[in-house]
Short mmCIF file of C-alpha atoms and ligand atoms in Angstrom, two decimals:
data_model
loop_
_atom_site.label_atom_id
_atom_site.label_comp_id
_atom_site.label_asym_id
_atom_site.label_seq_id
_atom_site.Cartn_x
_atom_site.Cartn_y
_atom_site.Cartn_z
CA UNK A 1 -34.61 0.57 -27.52
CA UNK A 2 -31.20 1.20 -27.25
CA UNK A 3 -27.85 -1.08 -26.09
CA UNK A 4 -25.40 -0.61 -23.41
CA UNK A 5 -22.65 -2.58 -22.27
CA UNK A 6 -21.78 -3.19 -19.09
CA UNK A 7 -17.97 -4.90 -18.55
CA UNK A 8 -16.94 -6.75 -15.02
CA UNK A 9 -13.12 -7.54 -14.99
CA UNK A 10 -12.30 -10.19 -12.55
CA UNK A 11 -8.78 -11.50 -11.66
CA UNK A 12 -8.22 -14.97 -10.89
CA UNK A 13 -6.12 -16.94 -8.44
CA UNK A 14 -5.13 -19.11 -11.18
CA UNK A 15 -5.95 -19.25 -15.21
CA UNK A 16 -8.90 -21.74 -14.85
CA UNK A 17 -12.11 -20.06 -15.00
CA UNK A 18 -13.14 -22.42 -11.91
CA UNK A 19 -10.68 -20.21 -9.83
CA UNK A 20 -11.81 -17.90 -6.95
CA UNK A 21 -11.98 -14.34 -7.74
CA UNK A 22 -8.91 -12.03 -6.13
CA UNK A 23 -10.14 -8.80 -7.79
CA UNK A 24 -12.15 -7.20 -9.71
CA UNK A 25 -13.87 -4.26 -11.38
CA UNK A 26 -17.22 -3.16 -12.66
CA UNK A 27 -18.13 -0.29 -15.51
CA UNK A 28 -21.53 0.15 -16.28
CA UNK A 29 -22.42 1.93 -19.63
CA UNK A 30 -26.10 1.38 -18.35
CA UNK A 31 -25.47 4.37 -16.01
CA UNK A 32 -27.56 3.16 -13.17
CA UNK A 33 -24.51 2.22 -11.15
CA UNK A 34 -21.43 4.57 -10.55
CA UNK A 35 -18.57 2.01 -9.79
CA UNK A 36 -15.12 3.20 -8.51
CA UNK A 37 -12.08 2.00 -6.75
CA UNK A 38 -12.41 0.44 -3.24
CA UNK A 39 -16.30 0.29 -3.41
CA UNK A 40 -16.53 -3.08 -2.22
CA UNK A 41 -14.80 -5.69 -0.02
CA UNK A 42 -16.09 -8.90 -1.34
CA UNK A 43 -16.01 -9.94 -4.66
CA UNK A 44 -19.20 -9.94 -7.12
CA UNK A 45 -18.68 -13.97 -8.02
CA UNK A 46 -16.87 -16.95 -6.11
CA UNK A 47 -15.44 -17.79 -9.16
CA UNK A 48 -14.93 -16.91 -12.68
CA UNK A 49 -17.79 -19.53 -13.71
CA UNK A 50 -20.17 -18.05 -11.24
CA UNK A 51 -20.21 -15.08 -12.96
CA UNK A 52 -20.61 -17.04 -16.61
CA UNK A 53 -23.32 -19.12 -14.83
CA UNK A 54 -25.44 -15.48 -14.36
CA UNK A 55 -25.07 -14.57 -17.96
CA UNK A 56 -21.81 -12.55 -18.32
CA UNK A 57 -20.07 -13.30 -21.66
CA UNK A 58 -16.69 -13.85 -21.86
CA UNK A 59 -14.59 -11.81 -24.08
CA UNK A 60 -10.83 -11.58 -23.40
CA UNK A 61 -8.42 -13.63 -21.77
CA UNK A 62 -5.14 -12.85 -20.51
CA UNK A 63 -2.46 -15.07 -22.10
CA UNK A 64 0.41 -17.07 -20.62
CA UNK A 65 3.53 -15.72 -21.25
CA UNK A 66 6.80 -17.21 -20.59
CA UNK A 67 9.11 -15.15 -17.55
CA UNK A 68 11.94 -13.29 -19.23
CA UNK A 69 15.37 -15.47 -18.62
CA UNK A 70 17.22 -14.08 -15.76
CA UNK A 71 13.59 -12.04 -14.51
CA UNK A 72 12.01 -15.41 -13.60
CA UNK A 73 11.33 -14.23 -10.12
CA UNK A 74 10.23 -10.55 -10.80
CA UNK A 75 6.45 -10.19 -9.79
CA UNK A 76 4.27 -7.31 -11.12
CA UNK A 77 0.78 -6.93 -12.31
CA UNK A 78 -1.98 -9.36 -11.29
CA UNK A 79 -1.59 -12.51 -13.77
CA UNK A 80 -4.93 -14.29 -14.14
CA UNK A 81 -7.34 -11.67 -16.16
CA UNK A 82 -10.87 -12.47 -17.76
CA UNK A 83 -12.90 -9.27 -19.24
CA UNK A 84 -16.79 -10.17 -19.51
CA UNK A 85 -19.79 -8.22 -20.84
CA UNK A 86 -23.34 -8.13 -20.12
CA UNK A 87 -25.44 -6.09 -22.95
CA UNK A 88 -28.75 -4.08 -21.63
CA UNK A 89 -31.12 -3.01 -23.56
CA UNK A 90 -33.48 -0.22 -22.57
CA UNK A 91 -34.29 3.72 -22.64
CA UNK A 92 -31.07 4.93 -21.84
CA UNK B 1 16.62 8.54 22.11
CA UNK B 2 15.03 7.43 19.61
CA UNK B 3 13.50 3.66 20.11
CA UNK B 4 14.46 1.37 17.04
CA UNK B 5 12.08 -0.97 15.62
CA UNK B 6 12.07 -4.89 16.92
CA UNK B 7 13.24 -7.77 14.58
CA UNK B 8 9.30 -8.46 14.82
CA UNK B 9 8.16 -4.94 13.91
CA UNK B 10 11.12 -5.60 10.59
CA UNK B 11 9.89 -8.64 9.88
CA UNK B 12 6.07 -7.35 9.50
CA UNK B 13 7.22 -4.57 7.24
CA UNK B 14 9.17 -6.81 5.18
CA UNK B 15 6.20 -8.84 4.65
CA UNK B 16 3.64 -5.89 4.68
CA UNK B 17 5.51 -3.19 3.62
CA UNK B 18 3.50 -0.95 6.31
CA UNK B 19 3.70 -0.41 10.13
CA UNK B 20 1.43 1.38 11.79
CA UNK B 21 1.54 3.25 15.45
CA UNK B 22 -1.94 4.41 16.95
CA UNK B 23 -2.15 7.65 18.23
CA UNK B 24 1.44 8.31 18.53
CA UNK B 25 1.18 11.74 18.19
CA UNK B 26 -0.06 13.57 21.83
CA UNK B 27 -3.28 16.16 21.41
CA UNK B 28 -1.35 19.15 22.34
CA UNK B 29 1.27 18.33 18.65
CA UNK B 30 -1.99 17.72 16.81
CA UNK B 31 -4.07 20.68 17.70
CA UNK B 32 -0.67 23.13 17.09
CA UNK B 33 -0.21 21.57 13.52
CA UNK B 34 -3.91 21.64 13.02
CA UNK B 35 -3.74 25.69 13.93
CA UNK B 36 -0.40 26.31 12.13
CA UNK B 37 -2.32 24.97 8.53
CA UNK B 38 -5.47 27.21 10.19
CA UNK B 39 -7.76 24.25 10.13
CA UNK B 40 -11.11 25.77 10.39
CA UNK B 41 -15.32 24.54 9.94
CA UNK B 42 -16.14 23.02 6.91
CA UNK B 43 -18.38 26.12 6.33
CA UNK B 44 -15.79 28.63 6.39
CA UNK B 45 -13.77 26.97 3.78
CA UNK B 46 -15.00 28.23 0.30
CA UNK B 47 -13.23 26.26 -2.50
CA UNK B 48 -10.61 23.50 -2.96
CA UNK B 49 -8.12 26.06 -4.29
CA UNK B 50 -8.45 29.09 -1.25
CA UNK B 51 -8.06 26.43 1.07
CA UNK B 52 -4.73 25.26 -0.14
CA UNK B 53 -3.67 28.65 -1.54
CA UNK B 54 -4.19 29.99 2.14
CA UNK B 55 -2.43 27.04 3.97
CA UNK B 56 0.74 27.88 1.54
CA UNK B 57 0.85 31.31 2.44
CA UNK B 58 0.13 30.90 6.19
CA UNK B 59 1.22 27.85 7.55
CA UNK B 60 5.11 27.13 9.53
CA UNK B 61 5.15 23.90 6.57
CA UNK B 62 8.50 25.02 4.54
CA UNK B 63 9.47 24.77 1.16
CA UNK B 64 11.90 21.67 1.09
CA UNK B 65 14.51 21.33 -1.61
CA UNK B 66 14.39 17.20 -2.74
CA UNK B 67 17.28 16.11 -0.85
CA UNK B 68 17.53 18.26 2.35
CA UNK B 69 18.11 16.21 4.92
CA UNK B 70 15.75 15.24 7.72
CA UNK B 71 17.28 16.57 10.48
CA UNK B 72 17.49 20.24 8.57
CA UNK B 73 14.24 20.03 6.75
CA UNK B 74 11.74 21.90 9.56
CA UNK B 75 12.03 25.14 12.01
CA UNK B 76 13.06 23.85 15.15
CA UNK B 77 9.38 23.45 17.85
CA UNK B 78 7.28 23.79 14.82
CA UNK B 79 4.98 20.78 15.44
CA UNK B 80 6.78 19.02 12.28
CA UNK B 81 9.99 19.07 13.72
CA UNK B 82 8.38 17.88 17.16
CA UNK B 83 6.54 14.76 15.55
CA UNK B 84 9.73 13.49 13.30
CA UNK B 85 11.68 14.05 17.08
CA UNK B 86 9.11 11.69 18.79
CA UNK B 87 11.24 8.81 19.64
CA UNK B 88 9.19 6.04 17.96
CA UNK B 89 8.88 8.22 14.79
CA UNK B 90 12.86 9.03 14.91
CA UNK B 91 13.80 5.06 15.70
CA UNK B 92 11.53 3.97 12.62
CA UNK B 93 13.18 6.32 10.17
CA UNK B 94 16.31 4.86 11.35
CA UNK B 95 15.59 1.52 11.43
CA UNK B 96 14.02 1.62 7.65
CA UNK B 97 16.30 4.52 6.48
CA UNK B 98 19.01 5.43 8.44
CA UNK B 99 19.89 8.76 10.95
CA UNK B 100 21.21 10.42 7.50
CA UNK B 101 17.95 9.98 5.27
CA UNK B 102 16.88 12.52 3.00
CA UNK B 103 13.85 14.63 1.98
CA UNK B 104 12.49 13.48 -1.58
CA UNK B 105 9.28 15.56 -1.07
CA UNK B 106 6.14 16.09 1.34
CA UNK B 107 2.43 17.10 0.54
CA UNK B 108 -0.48 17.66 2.95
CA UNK B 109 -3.10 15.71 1.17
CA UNK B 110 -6.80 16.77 1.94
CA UNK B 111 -9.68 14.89 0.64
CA UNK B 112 -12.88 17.50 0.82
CA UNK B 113 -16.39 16.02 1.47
CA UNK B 114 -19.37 15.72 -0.78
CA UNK B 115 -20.18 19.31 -0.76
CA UNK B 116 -17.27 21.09 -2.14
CA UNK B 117 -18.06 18.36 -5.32
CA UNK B 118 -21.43 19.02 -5.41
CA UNK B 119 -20.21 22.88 -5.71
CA UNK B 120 -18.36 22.51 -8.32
CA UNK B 121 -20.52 20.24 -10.51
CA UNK B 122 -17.76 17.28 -10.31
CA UNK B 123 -18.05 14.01 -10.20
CA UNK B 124 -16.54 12.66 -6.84
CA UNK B 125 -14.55 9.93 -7.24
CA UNK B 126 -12.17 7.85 -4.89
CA UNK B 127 -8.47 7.58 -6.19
CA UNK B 128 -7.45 4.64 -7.89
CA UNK B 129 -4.91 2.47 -7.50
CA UNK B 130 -1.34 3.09 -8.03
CA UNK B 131 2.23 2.91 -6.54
CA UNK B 132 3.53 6.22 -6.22
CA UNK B 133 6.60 7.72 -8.28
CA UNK B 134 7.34 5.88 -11.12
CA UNK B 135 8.87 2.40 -12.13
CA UNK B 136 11.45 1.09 -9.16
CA UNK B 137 13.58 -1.37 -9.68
CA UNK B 138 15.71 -0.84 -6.96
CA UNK B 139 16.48 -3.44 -4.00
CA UNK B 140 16.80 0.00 -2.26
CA UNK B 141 13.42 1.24 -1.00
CA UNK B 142 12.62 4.79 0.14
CA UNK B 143 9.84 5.11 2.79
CA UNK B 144 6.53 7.02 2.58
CA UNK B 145 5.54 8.70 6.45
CA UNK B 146 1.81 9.54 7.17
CA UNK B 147 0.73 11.54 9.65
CA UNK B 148 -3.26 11.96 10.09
CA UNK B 149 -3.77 15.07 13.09
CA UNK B 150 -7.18 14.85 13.17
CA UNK B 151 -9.36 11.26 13.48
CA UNK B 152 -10.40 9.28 10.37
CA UNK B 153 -13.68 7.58 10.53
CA UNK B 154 -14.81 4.67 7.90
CA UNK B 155 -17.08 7.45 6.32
CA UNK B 156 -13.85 10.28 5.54
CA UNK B 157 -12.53 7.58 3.14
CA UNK B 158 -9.15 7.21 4.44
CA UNK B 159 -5.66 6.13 2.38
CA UNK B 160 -7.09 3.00 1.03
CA UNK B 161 -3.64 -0.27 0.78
CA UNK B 162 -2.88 -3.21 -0.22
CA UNK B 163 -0.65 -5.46 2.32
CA UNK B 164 1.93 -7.39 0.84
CA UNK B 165 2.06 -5.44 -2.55
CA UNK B 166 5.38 -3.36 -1.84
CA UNK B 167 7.52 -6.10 -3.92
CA UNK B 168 5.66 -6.11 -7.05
CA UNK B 169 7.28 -3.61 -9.60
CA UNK B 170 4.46 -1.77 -11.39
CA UNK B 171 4.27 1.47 -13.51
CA UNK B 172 1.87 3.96 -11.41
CA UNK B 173 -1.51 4.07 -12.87
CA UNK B 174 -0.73 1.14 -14.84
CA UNK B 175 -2.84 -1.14 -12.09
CA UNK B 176 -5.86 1.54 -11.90
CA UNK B 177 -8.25 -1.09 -13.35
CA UNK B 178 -7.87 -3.02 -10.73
CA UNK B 179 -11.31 -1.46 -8.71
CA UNK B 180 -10.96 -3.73 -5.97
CA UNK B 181 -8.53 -6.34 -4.41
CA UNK B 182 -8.95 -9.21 -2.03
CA UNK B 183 -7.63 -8.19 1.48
CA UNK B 184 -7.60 -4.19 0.80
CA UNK B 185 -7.94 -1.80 3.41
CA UNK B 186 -8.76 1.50 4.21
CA UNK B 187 -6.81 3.65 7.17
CA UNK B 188 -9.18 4.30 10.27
CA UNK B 189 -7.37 6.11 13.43
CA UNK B 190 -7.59 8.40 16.40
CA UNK B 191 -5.84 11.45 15.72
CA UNK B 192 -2.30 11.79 15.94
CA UNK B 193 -1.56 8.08 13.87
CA UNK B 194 1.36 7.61 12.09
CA UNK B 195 1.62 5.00 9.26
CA UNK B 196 5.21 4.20 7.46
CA UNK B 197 4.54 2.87 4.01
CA UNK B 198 7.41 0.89 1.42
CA UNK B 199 7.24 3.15 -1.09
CA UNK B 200 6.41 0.50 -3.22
CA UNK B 201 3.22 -0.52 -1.73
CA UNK B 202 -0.15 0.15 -4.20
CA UNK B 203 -2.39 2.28 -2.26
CA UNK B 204 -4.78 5.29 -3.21
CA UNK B 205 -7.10 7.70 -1.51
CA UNK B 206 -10.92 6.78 -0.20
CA UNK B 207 -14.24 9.18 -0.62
CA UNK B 208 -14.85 11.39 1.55
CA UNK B 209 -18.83 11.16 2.41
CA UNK B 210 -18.19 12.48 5.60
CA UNK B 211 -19.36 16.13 6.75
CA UNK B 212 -15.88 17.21 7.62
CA UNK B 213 -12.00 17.61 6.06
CA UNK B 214 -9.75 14.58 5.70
CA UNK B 215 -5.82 15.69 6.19
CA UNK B 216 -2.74 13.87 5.75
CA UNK B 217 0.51 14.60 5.76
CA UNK B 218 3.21 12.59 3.75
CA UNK B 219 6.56 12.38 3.56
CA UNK B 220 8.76 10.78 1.15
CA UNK B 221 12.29 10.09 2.50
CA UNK B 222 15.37 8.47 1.02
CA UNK B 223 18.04 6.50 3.01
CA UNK B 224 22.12 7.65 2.11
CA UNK B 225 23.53 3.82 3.27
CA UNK B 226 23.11 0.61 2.90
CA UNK B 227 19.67 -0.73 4.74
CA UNK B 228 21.59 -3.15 6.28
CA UNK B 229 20.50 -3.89 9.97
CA UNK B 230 20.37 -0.54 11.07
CA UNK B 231 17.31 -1.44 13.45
CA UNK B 232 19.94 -4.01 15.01
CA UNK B 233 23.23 -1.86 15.56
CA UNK B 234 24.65 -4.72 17.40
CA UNK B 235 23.89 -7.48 14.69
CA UNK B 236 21.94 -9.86 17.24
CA UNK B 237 20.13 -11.01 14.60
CA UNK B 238 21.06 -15.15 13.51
CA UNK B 239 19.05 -16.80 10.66
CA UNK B 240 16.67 -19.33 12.49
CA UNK B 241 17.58 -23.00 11.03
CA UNK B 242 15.58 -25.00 8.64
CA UNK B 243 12.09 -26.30 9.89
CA UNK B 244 10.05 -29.68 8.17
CA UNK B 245 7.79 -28.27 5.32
CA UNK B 246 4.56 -30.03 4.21
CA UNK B 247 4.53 -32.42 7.02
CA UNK B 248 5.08 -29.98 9.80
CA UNK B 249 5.42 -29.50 13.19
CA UNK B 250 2.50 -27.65 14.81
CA UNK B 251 3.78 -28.17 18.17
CA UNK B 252 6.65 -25.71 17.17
CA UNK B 253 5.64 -21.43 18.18
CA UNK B 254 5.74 -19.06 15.88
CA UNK B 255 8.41 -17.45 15.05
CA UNK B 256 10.08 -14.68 12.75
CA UNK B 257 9.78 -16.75 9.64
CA UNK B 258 6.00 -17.12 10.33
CA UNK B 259 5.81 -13.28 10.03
CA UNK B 260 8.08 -13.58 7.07
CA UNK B 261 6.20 -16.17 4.79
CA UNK B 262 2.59 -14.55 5.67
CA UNK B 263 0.27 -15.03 2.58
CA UNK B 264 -2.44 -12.70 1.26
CA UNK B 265 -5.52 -13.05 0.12
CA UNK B 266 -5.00 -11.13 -3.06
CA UNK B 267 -2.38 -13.41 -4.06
CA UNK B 268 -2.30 -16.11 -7.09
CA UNK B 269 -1.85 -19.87 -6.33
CA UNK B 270 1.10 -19.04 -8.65
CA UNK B 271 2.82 -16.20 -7.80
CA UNK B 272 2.34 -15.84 -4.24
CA UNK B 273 5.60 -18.17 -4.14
CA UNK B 274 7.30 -15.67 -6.00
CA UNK B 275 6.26 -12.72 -3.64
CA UNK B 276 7.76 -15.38 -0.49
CA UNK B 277 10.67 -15.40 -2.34
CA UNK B 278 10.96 -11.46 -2.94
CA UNK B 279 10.68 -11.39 0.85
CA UNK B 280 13.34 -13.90 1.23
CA UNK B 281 15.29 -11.43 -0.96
CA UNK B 282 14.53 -8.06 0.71
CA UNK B 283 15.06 -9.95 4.32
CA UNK B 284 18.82 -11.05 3.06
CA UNK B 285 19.47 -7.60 2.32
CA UNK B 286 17.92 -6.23 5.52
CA UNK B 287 20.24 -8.75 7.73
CA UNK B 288 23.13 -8.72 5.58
CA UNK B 289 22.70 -12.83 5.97
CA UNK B 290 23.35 -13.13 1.98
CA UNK B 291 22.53 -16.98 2.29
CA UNK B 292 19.69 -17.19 4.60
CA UNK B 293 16.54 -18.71 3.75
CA UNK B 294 12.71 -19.16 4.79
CA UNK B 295 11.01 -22.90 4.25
CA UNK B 296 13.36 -23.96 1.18
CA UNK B 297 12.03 -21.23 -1.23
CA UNK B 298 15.91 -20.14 -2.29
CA UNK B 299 17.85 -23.05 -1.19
CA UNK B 300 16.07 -25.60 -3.28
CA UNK B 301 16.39 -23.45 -7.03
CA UNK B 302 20.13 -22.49 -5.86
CA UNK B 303 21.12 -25.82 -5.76
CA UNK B 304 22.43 -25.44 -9.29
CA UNK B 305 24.65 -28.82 -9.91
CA UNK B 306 25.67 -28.07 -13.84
FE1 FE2 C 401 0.04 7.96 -3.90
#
């Protein structure tokens, strides 16, 4: 039996894993399911602990990092990211 | 003459960053562009390459030097020239860009269905994400004009956007990962739509699982002056005063600054007061009211005592 991992990115409205999901993105190394961009219109979880609560791991966290001085009101990428993995095993 | 945007229509771009005008374009302009790039049944178009390599050779669409400007850039009653004279396409450009903006490039983008992938043993994949051209700082913005000839249904996987992104200063690709956002859409129209994009707004193209070929036309174009309010020539324009926050007034109507301080669903509990203050920004520039304000955002952190 081999492994695959299967990683589902979501973005948060705030960095509390209670937070509703604003985006989000699924790769599956399984290879049943070809994800791309715009695929779906409603996110996969509520929340961030909805998707911990169906067995995705967490593995990475965005950090907080201070505004640059004089920048303080510059916006740019989405803020609130949380990477999680689900490992299948099977005939792959 | 060409019919300038309303404070309303500058207001929802500010806070969108797109406008859109329904089947603008009459059938009779749509069917002579559609000949002119020889438009023809999905079975008589052979690869991906032909196709464009034939439009190039035959079509009335010119070469454009970045930087022509608008009014020189296509042969007079080609149906190019007639769509940028229409007078709500000629009064948007000036109203975002001025009567003297510039060419920074065009492209007819087609998305081909299923079967041309199929064909060619590739993978068909929708575009991802991205904001177009490269890092821009700017608090000048360029604009970004689609034209669609032909009608886009759900299935043809039209330009795919994100309202409200057009302030946040990205690098490209850089927010590809981002699969999906709260609040996205996808363009649907009747033929002969025109959509006018900040060219800061993230967008990227749909799938096309539709039987048929998905066109649109883009133009990028630069202003030459200050986008100060050129939709408002005669400066009627005054600030609205401040209104009670928190413990509001519902009784009041809605107004401009309702338009102004819209939120989106894709936006952080944190930030989105950030992106209400960008458009508090953009909107001084766009009135030349350097000290106006919407609900307190500015006024309150510019009260600097020390
Ligand atoms: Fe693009």
């Amino acid at each position: 039996m081999a492994k695959r991992q299967k990683v589902l990115v979501l973005y948060l409205k705030f960095p509390s894993l209670e937070a509703e999901v604003i985006s989000w993105a699924t790769f599956d190394g399984t290879g049943k399911k070809l994800h791309m961009t715009g695929d779906s219109d409603t996110p996969p979880y509520p929340t961030g602990l909805d998707a911990l609560l169906d067995g995705w791991r967490l593995f990475q966290a965005s950090q907080a990092i201070p505004e640059q001085p004089g920048e303080e009101h510059r916006t740019s990428y989405l803020k609130h990211e949380f990477f999680f993995e689900k490992l299948e095993e099977g005939d792959f | 003459m060409p019919k300038l945007l309303t404070t309303e229509q500058m207001a929802e771009f500010a806070s969108s960053g797109c406008l859109f005008f329904d089947e603008l374009i009459d059938e009779q302009t749509n069917k002579e562009f559609l000949d002119d790039i020889g438009h023809t049944d999905i079975d008589k178009a052979d690869s991906v390459n032909d196709f464009y390599k034939n439009i190039k050779a035959t079509s009335s669409i010119p070469r454009i030097p970045a930087g022509t400007p608008l009014k020189e850039a296509f042969p007079k009653n080609s149906p190019l020239d007639k769509i940028f004279k229409n007078e709500v396409v000629e009064g948007a450009i000036t109203s975002l860009v001025g009567s003297n903006t510039i060419v920074d490039h065009q492209f007819l983008h087609i998305t081909f269905p299923t079967k041309y992938f199929n064909q060619a043993n590739q993978r068909q994949m929708s575009q991802a994400n991205h904001q177009d051209s490269t890092i821009d700082p700017r608090s000048t913005f360029d604009v970004q004009l689609f034209y669609f000839p032909t009608e886009v249904t759900k299935e043809m996987g039209g330009t795919r956007y994100h309202p409200g992104t057009h302030l946040r200063i990205v690098n490209e690709m850089a927010i590809a990962k981002y699969q999906n956002i709260l609040g996205q859409k996808s363009i649907v129209c009747k033929p002969g739509t025109i959509g006018i994009f900040h060219s800061g707004l993230w967008h990227g193209a749909g799938v096309n699982f539709s039987e048929n070929i998905r066109y649109m036309f883009k133009v990028r174009l630069q202003p030459t002056e200050k986008q100060e309010l050129l939709w408002d020539p005669e400066k009627k324009y005054q600030p609205l005063p401040n209104r009670a926050l928190y413990w509001t007034d519902e009784s009041k109507d809605q107004t401009i600054n309702d338009i102004l301080m819209k939120p989106y669903p894709w936006q952080e509990a944190d930030t989105n007061r950030l992106d209400k203050i960008n458009v508090v920004k953009f909107w001084r520039l766009l009135t030349g009211h350097k000290k106006m304000d919407v609900d307190y955002w500015l006024t309150r952190i510019e009260n600097e005592l020390y």
